[in-house]
PDB file of C-alpha atoms in Angstrom:
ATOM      1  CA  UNK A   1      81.569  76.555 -94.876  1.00  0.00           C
ATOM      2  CA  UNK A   2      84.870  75.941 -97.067  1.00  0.00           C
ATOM      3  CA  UNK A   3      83.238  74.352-100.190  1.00  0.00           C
ATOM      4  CA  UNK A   4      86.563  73.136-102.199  1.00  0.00           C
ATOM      5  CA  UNK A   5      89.777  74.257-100.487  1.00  0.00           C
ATOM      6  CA  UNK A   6      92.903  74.086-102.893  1.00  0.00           C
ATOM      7  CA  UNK A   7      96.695  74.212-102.094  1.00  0.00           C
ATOM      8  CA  UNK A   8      98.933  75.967-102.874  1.00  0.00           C
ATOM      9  CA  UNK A   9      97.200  78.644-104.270  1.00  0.00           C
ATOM     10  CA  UNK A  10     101.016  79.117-106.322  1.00  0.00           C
ATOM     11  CA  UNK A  11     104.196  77.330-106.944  1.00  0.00           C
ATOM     12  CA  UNK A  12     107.160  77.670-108.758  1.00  0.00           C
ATOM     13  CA  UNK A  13     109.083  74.665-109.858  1.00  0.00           C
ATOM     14  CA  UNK A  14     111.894  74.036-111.834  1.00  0.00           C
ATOM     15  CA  UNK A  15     111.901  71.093-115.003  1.00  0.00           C
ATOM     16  CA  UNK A  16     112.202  67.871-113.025  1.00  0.00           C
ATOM     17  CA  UNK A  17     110.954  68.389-109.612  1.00  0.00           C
ATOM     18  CA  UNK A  18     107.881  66.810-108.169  1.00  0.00           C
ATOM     19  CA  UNK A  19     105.162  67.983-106.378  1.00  0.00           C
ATOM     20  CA  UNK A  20     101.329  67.334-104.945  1.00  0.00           C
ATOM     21  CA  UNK A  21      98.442  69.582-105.574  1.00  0.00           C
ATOM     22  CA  UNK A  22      95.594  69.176-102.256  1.00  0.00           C
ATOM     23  CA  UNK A  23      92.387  69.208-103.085  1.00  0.00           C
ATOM     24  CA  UNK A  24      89.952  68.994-100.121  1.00  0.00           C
ATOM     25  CA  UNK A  25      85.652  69.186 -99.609  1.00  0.00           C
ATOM     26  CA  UNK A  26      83.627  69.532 -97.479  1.00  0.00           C
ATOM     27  CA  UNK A  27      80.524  69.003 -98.664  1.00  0.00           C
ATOM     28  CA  UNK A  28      80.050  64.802 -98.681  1.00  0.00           C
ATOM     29  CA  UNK A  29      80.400  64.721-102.864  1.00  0.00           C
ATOM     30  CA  UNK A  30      80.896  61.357-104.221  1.00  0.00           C
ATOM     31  CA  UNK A  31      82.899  62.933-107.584  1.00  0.00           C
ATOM     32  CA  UNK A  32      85.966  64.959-107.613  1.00  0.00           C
ATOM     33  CA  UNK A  33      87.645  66.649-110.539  1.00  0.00           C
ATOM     34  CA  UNK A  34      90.975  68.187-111.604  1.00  0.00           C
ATOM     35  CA  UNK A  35      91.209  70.257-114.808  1.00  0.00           C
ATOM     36  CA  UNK A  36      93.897  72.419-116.057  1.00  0.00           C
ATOM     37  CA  UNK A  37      93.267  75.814-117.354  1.00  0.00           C
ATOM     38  CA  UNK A  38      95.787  77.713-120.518  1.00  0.00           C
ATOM     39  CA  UNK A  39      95.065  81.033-122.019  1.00  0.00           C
ATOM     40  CA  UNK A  40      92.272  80.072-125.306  1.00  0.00           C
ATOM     41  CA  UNK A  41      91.325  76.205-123.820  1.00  0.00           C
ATOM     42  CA  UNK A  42      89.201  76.354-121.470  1.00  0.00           C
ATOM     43  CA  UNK A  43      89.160  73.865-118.266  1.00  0.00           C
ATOM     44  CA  UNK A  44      90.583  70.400-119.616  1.00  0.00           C
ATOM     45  CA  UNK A  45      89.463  67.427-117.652  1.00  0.00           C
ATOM     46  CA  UNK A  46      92.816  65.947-116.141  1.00  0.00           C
ATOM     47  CA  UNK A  47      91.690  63.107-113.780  1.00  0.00           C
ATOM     48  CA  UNK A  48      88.701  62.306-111.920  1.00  0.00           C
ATOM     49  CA  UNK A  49      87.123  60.382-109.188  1.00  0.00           C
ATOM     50  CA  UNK A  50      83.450  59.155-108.982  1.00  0.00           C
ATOM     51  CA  UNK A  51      84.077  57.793-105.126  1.00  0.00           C
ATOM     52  CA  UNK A  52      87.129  57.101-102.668  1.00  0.00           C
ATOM     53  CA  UNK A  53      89.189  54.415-103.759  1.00  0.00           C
ATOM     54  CA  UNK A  54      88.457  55.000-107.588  1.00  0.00           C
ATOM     55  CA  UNK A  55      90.363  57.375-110.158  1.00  0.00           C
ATOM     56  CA  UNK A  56      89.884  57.356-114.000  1.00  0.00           C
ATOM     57  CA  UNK A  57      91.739  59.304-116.694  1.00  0.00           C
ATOM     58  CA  UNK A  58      90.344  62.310-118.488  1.00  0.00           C
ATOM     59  CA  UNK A  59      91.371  64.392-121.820  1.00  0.00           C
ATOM     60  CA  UNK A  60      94.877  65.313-120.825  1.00  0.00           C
ATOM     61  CA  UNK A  61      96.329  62.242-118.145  1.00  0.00           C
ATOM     62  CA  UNK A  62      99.562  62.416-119.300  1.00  0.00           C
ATOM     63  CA  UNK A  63     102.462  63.185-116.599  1.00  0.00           C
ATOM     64  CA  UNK A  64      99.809  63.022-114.070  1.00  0.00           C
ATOM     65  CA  UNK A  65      98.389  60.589-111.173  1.00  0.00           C
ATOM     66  CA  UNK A  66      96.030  61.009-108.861  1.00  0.00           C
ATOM     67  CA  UNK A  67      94.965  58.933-105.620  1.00  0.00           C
ATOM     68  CA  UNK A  68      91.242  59.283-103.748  1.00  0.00           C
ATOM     69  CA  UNK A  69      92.635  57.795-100.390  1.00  0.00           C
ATOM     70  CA  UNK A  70      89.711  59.462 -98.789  1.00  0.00           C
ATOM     71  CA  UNK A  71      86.677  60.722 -99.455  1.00  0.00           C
ATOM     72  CA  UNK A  72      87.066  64.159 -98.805  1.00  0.00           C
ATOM     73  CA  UNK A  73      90.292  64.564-100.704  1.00  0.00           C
ATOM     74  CA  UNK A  74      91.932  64.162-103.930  1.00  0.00           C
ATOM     75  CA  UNK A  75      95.566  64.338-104.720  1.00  0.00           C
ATOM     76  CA  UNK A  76      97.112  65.897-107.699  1.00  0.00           C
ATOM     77  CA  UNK A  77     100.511  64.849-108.305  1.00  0.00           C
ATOM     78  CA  UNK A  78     103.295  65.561-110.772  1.00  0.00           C
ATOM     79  CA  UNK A  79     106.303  63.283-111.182  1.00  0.00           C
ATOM     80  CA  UNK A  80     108.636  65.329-113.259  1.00  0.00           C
ATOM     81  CA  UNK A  81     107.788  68.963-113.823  1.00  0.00           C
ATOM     82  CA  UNK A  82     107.244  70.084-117.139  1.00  0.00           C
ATOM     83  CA  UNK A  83     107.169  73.486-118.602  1.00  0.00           C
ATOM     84  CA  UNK A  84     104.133  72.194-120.400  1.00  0.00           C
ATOM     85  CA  UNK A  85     102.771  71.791-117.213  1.00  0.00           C
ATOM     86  CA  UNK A  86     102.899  75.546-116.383  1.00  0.00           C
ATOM     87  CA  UNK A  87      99.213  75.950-115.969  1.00  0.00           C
ATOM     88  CA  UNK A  88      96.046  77.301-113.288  1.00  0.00           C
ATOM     89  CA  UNK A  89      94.550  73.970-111.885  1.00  0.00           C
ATOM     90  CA  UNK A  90      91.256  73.744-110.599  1.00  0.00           C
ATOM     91  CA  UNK A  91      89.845  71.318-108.783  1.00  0.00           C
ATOM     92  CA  UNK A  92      85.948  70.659-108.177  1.00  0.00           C
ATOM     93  CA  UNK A  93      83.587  68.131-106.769  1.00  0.00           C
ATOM     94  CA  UNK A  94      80.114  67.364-107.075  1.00  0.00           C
ATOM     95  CA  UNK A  95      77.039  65.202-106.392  1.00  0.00           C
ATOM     96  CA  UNK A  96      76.490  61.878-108.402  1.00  0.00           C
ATOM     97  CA  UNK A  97      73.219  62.072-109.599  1.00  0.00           C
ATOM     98  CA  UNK A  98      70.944  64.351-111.655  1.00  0.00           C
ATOM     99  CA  UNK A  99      71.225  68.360-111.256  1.00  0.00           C
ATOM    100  CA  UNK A 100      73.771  67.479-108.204  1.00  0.00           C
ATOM    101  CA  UNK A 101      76.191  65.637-110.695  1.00  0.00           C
ATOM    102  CA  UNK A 102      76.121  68.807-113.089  1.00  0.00           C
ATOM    103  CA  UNK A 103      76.313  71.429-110.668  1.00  0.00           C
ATOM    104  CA  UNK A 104      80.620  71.312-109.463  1.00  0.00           C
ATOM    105  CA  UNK A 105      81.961  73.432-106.614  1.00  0.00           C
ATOM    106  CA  UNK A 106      85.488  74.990-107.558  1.00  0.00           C
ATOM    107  CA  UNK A 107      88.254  75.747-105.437  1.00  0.00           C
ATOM    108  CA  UNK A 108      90.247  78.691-105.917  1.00  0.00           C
ATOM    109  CA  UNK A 109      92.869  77.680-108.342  1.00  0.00           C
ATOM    110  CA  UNK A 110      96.129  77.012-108.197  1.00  0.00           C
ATOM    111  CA  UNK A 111      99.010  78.339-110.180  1.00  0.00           C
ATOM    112  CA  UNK A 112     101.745  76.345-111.175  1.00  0.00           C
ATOM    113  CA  UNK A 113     105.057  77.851-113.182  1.00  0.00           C
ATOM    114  CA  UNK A 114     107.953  75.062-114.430  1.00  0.00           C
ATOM    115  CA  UNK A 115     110.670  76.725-115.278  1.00  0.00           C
TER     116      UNK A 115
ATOM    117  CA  UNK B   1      84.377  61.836-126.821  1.00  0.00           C
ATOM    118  CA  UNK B   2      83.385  65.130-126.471  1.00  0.00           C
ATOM    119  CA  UNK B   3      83.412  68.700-128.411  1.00  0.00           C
ATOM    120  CA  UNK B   4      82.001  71.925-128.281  1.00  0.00           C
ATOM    121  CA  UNK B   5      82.195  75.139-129.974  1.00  0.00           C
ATOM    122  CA  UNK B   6      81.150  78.554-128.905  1.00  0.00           C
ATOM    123  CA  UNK B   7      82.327  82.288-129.708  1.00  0.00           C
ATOM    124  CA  UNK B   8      85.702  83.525-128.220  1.00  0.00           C
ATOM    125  CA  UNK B   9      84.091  86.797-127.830  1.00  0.00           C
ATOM    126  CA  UNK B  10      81.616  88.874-127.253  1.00  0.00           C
ATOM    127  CA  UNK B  11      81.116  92.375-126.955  1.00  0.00           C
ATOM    128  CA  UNK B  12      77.961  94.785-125.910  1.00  0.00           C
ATOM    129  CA  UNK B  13      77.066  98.082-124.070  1.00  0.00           C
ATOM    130  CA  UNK B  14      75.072  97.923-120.582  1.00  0.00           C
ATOM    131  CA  UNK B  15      71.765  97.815-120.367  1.00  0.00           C
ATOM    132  CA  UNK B  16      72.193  94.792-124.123  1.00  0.00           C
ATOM    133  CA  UNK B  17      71.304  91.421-124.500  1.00  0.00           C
ATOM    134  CA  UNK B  18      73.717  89.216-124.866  1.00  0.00           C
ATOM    135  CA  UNK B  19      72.835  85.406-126.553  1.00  0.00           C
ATOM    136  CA  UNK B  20      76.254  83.015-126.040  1.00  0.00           C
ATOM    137  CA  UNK B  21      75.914  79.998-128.487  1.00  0.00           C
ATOM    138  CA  UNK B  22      77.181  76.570-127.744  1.00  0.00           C
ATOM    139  CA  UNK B  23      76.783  73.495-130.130  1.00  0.00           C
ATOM    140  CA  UNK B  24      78.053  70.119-128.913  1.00  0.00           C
ATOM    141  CA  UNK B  25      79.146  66.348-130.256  1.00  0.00           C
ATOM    142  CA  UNK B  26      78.874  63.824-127.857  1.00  0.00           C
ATOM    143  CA  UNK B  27      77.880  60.295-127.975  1.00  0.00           C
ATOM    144  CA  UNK B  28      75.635  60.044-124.738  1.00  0.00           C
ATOM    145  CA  UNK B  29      74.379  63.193-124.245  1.00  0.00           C
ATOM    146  CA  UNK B  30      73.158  63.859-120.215  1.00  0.00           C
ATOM    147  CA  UNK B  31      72.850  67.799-120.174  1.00  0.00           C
ATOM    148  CA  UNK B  32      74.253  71.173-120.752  1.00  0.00           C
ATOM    149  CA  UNK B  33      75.097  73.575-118.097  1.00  0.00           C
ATOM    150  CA  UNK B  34      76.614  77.130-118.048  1.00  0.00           C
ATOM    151  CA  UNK B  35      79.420  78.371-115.445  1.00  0.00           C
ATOM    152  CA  UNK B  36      80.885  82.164-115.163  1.00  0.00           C
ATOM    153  CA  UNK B  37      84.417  83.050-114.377  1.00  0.00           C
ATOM    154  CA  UNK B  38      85.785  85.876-113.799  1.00  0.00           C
ATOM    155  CA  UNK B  39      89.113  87.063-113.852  1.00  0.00           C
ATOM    156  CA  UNK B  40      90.263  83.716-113.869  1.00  0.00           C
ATOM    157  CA  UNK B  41      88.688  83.109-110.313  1.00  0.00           C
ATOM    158  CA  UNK B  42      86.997  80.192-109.596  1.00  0.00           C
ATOM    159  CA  UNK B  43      84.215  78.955-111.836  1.00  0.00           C
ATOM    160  CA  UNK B  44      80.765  79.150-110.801  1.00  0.00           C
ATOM    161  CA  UNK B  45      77.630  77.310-111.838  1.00  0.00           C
ATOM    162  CA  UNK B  46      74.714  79.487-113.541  1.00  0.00           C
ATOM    163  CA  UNK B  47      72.388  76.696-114.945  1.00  0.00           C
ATOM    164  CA  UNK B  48      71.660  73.287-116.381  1.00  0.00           C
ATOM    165  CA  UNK B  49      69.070  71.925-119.125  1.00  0.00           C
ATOM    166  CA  UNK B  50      68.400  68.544-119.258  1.00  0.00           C
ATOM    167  CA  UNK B  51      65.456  68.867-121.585  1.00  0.00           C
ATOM    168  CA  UNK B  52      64.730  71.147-124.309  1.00  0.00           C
ATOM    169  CA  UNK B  53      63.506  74.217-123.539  1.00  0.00           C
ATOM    170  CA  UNK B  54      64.331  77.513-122.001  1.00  0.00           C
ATOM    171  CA  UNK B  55      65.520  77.854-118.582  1.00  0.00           C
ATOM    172  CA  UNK B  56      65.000  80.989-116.644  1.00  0.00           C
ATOM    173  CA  UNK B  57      66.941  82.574-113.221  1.00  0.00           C
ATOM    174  CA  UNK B  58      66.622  86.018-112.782  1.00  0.00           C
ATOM    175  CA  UNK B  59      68.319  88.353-115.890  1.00  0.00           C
ATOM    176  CA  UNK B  60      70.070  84.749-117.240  1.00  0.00           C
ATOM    177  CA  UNK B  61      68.503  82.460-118.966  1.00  0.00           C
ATOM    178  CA  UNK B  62      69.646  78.740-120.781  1.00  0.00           C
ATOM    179  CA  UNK B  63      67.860  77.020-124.005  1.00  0.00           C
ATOM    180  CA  UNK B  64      68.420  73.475-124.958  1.00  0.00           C
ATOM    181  CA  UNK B  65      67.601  72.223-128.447  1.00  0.00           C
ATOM    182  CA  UNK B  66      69.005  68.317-128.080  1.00  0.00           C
ATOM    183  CA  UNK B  67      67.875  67.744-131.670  1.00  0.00           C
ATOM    184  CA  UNK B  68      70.104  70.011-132.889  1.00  0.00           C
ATOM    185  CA  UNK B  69      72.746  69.920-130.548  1.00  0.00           C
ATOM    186  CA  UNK B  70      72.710  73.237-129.241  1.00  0.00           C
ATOM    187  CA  UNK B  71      72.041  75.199-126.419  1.00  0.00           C
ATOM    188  CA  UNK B  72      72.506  79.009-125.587  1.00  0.00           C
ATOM    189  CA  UNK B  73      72.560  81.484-122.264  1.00  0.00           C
ATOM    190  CA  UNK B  74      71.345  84.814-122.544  1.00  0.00           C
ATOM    191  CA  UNK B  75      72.269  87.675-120.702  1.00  0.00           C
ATOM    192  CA  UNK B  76      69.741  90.850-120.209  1.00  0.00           C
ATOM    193  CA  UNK B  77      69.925  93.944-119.159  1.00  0.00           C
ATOM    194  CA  UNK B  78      73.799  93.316-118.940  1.00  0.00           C
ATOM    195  CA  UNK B  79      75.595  95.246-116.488  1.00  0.00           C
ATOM    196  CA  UNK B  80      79.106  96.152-116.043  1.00  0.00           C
ATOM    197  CA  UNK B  81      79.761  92.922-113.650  1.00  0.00           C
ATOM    198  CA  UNK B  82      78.930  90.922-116.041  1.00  0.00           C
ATOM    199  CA  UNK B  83      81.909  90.942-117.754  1.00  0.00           C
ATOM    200  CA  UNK B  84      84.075  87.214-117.734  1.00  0.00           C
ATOM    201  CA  UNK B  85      84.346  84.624-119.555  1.00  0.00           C
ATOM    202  CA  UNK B  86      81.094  81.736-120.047  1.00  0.00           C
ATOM    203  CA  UNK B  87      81.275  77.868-120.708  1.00  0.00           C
ATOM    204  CA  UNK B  88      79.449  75.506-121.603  1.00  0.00           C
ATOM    205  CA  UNK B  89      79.532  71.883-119.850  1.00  0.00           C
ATOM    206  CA  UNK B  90      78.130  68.713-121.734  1.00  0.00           C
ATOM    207  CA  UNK B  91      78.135  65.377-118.952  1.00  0.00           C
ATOM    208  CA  UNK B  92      78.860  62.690-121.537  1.00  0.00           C
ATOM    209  CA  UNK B  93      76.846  59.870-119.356  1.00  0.00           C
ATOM    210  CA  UNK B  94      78.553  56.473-120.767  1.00  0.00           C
ATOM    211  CA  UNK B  95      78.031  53.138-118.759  1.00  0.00           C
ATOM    212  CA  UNK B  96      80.385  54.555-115.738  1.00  0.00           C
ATOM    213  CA  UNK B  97      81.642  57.878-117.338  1.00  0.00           C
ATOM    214  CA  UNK B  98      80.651  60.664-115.611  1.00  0.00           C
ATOM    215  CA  UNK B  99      83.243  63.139-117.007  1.00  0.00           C
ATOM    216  CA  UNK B 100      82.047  66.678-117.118  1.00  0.00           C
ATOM    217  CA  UNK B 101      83.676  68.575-120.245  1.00  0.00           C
ATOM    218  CA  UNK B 102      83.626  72.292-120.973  1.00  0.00           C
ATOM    219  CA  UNK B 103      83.958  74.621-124.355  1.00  0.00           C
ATOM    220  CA  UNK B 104      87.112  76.807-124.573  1.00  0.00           C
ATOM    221  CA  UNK B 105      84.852  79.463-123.250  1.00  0.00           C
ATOM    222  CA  UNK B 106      83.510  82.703-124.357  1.00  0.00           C
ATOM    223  CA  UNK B 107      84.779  86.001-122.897  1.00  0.00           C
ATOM    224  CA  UNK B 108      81.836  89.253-122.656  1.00  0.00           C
ATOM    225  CA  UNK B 109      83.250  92.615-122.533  1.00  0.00           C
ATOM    226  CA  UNK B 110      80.531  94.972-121.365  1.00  0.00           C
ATOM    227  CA  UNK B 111      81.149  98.881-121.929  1.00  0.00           C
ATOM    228  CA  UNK B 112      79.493 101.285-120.634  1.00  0.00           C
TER     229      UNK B 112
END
């Protein structure tokens, strides 16, 4: 019973580099989330997913893509590292409709540092 | 799009009640819900109001007044794990947009 299953759980990158963020459930949700969280801002909606095949933007898209290949999973990718981008991502998923679609399942976090 | 405001902090002894305020601007409004964190851990859902009204699970508790655009969760007889940080979640529900968005959070510090 994994829920939302994140990884890494850390990484340390320098300016420039690329990398993917995993995001897997196991739970049959239709939407899928990533947000970033910084000290003071509270979780920021990055991209999100409301089925496979489907991604949309959210509040802070830039230097970001995404892809929903499957279901299950939802990839978090960054081009060229940023120091900006030093952050705790979270990814979550939930239902799509009533309570279900309010109610999202975290995963554990993961901490990026761009150096 | 979306905002929300609530207190950055928020301190009390054990055994207090605590009342965390959140007032929201969004065009389509489609709910407000409450997650804990602690220790920057994963979030976890406490509640949802769709309607006005209090909503009540065990010593937590969620009110939603949509008319004035503002909801709060209350926290009795606080104990000491109740210390992390609370947000509040409008669902801005748009034609397609789903997109969940939270308040910068508020932290409780609970002495004993």
């Amino acid at each position: 019973n994994a829920g939302v299953t994140q990884t890494p759980k850390f990484r340390v990158l320098k300016t420039g580099q690329s990398m993917t963020l995993l995001c897997a459930q196991d739970m049959n949700h239709e939407y899928m989330y990533w947000y970033r969280q910084d000290p003071g801002m509270g979780l920021r909606l990055i991209h999100y997913s409301v089925g496979e095949g489907t991604t949309a933007k959210g509040e802070v898209p830039d230097g970001y893509n995404v892809s929903r290949l499957k279901k299950q999973n939802f990839l978090l990718g960054l081009e060229s590292a940023a120091p900006s981008q030093t952050s705790v991502y979270f990814c979550a998923s939930s239902g799509d409709r009533g309570l279900g679609a309010n109610v999202l399942t975290f995963g554990a976090g993961s901490r990026l540092t761009v150096l | 799009g979306q905002s929300l405001e609530q207190p950055s902090e928020v301190t009390a002894v054990e055994g207090a009640i605590v009342q965390i305020n959140c007032t929201y601007q969004t065009s389509g409004f489609y709910g407000l819900s409450w997650y804990q964190q602690h220790d920057g851990g994963a979030p976890t859902f406490l509640s949802y109001n769709a309607l006005d009204g209090l909503e009540e699970t065990g010593r937590f508790s969620s009110f939603l007044s949509r008319s004035d655009s503002y909801g709060y969760l209350l926290l009795q007889e606080l104990q000491m794990k109740d210390s992390a940080s609370y947000f509040c979640a409008v669902r801005d529900h748009r034609a397609s947009d789903y997109k969940l968005s939270f308040g910068a959070g508020t932290t409780v510090t609970v002495r004993a």
